[in-house]
Backbone as CSV, one residue per row, in Angstrom:
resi,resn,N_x,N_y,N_z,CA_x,CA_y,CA_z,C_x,C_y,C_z
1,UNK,-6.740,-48.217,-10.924,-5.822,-47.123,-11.164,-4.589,-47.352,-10.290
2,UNK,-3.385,-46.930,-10.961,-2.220,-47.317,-10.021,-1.973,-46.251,-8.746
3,UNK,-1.387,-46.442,-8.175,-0.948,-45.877,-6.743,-0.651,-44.527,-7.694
4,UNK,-0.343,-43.144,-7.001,0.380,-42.106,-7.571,1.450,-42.163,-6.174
5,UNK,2.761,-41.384,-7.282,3.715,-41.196,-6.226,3.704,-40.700,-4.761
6,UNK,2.826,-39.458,-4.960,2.456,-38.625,-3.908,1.583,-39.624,-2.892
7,UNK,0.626,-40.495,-3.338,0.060,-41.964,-2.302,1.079,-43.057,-1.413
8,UNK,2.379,-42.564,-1.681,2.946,-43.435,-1.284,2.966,-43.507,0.207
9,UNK,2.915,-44.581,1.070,2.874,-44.850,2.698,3.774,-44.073,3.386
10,UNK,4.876,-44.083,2.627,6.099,-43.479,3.606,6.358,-41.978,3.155
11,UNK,5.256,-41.575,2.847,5.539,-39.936,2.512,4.666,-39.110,3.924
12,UNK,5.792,-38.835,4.669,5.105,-38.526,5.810,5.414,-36.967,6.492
13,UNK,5.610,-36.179,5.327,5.076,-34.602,4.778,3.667,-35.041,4.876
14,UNK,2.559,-33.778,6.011,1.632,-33.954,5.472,1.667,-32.779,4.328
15,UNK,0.068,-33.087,3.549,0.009,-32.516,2.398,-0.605,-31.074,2.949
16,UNK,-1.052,-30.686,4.205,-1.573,-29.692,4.549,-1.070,-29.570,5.901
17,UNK,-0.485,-28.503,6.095,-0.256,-28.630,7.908,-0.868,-27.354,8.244
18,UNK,-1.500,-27.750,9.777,-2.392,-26.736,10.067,-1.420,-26.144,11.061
19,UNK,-1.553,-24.684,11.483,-0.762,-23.485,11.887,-0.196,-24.370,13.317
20,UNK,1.138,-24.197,13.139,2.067,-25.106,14.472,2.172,-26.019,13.811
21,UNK,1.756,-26.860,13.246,2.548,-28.526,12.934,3.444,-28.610,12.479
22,UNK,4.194,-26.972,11.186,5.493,-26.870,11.092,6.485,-25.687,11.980
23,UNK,7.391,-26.559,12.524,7.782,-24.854,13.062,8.841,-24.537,12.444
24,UNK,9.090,-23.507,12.110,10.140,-23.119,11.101,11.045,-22.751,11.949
25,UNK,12.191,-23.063,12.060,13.593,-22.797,12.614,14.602,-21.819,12.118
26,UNK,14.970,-20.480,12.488,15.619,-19.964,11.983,17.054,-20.536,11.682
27,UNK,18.063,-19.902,10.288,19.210,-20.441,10.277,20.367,-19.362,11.215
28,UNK,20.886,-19.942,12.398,21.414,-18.284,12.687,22.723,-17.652,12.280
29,UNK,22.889,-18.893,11.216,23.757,-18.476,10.459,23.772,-17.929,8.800
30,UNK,22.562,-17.716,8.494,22.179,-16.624,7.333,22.319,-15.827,7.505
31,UNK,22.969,-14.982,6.376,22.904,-13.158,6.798,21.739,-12.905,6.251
32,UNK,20.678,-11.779,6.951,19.705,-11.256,6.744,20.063,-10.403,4.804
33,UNK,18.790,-10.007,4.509,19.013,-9.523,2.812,18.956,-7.969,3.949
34,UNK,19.792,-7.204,2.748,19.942,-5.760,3.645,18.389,-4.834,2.325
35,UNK,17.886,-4.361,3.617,16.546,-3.768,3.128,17.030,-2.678,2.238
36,UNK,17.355,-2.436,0.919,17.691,-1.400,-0.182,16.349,-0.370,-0.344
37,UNK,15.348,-0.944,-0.081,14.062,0.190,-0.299,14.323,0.798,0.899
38,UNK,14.784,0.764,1.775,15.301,1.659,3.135,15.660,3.490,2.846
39,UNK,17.093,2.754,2.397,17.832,4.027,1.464,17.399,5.187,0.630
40,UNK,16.564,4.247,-0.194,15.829,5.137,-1.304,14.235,5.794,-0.861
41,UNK,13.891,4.719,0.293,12.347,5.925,0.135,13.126,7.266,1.130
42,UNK,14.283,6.925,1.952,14.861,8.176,2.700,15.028,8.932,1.803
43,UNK,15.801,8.719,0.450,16.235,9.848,-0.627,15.266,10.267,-0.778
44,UNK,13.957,9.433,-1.072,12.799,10.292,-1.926,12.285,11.390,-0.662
45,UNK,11.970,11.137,0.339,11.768,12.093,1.644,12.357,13.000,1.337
46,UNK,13.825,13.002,1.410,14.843,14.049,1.424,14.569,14.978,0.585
47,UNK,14.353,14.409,-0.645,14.208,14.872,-2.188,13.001,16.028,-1.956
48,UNK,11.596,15.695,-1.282,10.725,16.154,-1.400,10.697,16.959,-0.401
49,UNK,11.173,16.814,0.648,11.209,18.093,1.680,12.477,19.297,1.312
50,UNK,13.622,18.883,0.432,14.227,19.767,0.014,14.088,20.858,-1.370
51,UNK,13.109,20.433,-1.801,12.594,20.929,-3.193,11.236,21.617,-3.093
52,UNK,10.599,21.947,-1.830,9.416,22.562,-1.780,9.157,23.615,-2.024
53,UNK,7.963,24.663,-2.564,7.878,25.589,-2.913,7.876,26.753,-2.046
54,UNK,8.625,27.894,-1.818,8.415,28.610,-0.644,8.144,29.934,-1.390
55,UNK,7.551,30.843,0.348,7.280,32.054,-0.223,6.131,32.120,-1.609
56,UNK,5.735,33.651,-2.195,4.588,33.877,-2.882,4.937,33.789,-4.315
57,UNK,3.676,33.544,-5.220,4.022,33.349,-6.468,4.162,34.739,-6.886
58,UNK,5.150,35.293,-7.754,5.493,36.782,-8.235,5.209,36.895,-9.422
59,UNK,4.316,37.824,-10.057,4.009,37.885,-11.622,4.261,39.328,-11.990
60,UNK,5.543,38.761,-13.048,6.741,40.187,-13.191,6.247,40.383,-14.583
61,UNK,6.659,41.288,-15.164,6.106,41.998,-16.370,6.861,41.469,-17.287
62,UNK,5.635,41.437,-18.447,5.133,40.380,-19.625,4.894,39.067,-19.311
63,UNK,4.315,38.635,-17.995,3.263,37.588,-17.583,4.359,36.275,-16.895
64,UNK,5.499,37.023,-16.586,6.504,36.190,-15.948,6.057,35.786,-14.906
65,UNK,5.862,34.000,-14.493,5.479,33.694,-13.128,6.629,33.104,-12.430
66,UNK,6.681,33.431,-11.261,8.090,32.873,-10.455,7.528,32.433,-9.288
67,UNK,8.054,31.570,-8.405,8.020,31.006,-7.139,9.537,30.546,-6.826
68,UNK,10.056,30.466,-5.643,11.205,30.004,-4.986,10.943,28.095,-4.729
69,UNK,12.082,27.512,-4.787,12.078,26.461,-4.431,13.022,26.633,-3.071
70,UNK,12.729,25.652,-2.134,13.789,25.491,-0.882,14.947,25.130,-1.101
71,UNK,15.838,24.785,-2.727,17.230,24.524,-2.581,17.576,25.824,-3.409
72,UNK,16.879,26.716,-3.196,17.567,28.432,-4.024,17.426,28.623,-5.211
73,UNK,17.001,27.395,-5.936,16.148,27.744,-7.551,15.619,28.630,-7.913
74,UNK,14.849,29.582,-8.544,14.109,30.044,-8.882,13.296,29.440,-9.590
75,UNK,11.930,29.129,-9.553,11.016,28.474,-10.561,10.289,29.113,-11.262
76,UNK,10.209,29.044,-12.546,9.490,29.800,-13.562,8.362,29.433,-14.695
77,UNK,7.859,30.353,-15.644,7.047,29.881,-16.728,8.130,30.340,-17.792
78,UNK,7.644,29.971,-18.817,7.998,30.052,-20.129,7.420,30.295,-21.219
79,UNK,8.085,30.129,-22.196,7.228,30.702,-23.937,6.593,29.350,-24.277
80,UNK,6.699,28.168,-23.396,6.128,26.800,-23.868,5.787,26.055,-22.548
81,UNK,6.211,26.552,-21.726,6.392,25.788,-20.713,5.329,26.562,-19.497
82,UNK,4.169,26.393,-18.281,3.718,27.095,-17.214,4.266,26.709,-15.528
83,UNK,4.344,27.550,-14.674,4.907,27.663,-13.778,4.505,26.179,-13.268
84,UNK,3.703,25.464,-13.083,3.308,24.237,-12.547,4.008,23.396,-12.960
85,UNK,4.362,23.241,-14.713,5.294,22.074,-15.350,6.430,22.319,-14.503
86,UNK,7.213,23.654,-14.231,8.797,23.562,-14.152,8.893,23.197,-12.523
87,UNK,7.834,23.129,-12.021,8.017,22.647,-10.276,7.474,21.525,-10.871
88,UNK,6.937,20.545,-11.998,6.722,19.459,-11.479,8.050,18.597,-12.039
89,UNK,8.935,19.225,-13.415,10.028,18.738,-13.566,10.895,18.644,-12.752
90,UNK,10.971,19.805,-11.945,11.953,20.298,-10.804,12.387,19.229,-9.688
91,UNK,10.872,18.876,-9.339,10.378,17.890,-8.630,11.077,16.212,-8.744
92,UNK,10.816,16.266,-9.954,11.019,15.078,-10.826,12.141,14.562,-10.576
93,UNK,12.971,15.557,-11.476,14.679,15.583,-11.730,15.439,15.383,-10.110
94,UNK,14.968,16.082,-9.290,15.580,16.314,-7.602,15.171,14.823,-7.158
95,UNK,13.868,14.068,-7.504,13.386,12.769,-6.975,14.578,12.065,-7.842
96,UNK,14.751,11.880,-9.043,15.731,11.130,-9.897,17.194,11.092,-9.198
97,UNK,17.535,12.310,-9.170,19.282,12.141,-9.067,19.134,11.751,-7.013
98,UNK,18.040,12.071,-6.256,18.338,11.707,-4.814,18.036,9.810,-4.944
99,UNK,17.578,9.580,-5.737,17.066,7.702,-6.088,18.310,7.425,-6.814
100,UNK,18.763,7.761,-7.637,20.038,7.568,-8.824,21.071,7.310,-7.894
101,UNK,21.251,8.086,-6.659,22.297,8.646,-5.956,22.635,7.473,-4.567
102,UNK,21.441,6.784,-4.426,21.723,5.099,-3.351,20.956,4.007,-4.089
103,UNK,20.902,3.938,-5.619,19.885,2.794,-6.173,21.380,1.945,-5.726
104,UNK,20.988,0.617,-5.943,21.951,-0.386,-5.599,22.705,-0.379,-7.271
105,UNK,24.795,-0.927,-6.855,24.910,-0.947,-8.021,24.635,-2.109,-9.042
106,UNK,24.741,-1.952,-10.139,24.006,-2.393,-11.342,22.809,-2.364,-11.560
107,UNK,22.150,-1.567,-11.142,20.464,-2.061,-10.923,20.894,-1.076,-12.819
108,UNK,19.730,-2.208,-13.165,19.518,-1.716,-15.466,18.935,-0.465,-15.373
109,UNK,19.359,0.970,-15.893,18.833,1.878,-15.953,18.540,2.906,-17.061
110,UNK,17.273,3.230,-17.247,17.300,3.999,-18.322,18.623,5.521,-19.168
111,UNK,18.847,5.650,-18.214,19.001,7.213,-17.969,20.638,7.202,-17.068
112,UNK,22.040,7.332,-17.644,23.107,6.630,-17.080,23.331,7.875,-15.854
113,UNK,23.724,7.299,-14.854,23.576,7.848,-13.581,25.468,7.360,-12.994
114,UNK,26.163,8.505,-12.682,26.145,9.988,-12.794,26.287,10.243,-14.638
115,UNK,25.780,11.712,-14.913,25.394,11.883,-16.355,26.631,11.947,-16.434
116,UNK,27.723,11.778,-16.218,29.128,11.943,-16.921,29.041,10.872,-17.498
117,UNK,28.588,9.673,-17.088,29.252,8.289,-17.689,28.142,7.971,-19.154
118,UNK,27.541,9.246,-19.299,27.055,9.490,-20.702,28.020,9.649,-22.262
119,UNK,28.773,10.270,-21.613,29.974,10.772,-22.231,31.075,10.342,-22.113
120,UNK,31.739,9.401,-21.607,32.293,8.514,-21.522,32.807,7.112,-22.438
């Protein structure tokens, strides 16, 4: 069988180096990548400590359920909709536009962020 390339004498990469035999040298002239998940899990924090439910749930006549959100909302039920969906949309939408609001630009997105440039 013939030699393979990788057999050759003067290939003197080993094929396995055990921990220390390479030492990796930093370049100190690379710029570091800037951490973007930084930004955004802060938004999502933000998002979720500013949108929390406060105060008692109120059940007003003809089976109206309400709760307060912490940015002055009022949260409600509906003729289709129960008090749990509209805090979990609430939720949702406040996580969306605080992520929408430092995603990096061009990142491909479903949903055009700010909604003006819908209409546009």
């Amino acid at each position: 069988m013939p030699p393979l390339p990788h057999d050759d004498a003067t290939h003197d990469e080993p094929t396995h180096a055990e921990p220390g035999e390479r030492d990796v040298v930093p370049d100190d002239h690379a710029e570091l990548p800037v951490p973007v998940s930084a930004p955004m899990r802060h938004a999502k924090v933000r998002a979720f400590t500013d949108h929390t439910t406060v105060g008692q749930v109120r059940v007003g006549a003809g089976g109206s359920v309400t709760i307060g959100c912490a940015c002055g909302m009022t949260l409600t039920n509906g003729p289709g909709w129960s008090l749990d969906e509209h805090i979990r949309l609430h939720r949702a939408e406040a996580r969306f536009l605080a992520l929408a609001a430092v995603a990096p630009e061009g990142i491909p997105r479903l949903v055009p962020h700010p909604a003006s440039a819908a209409t546009d």
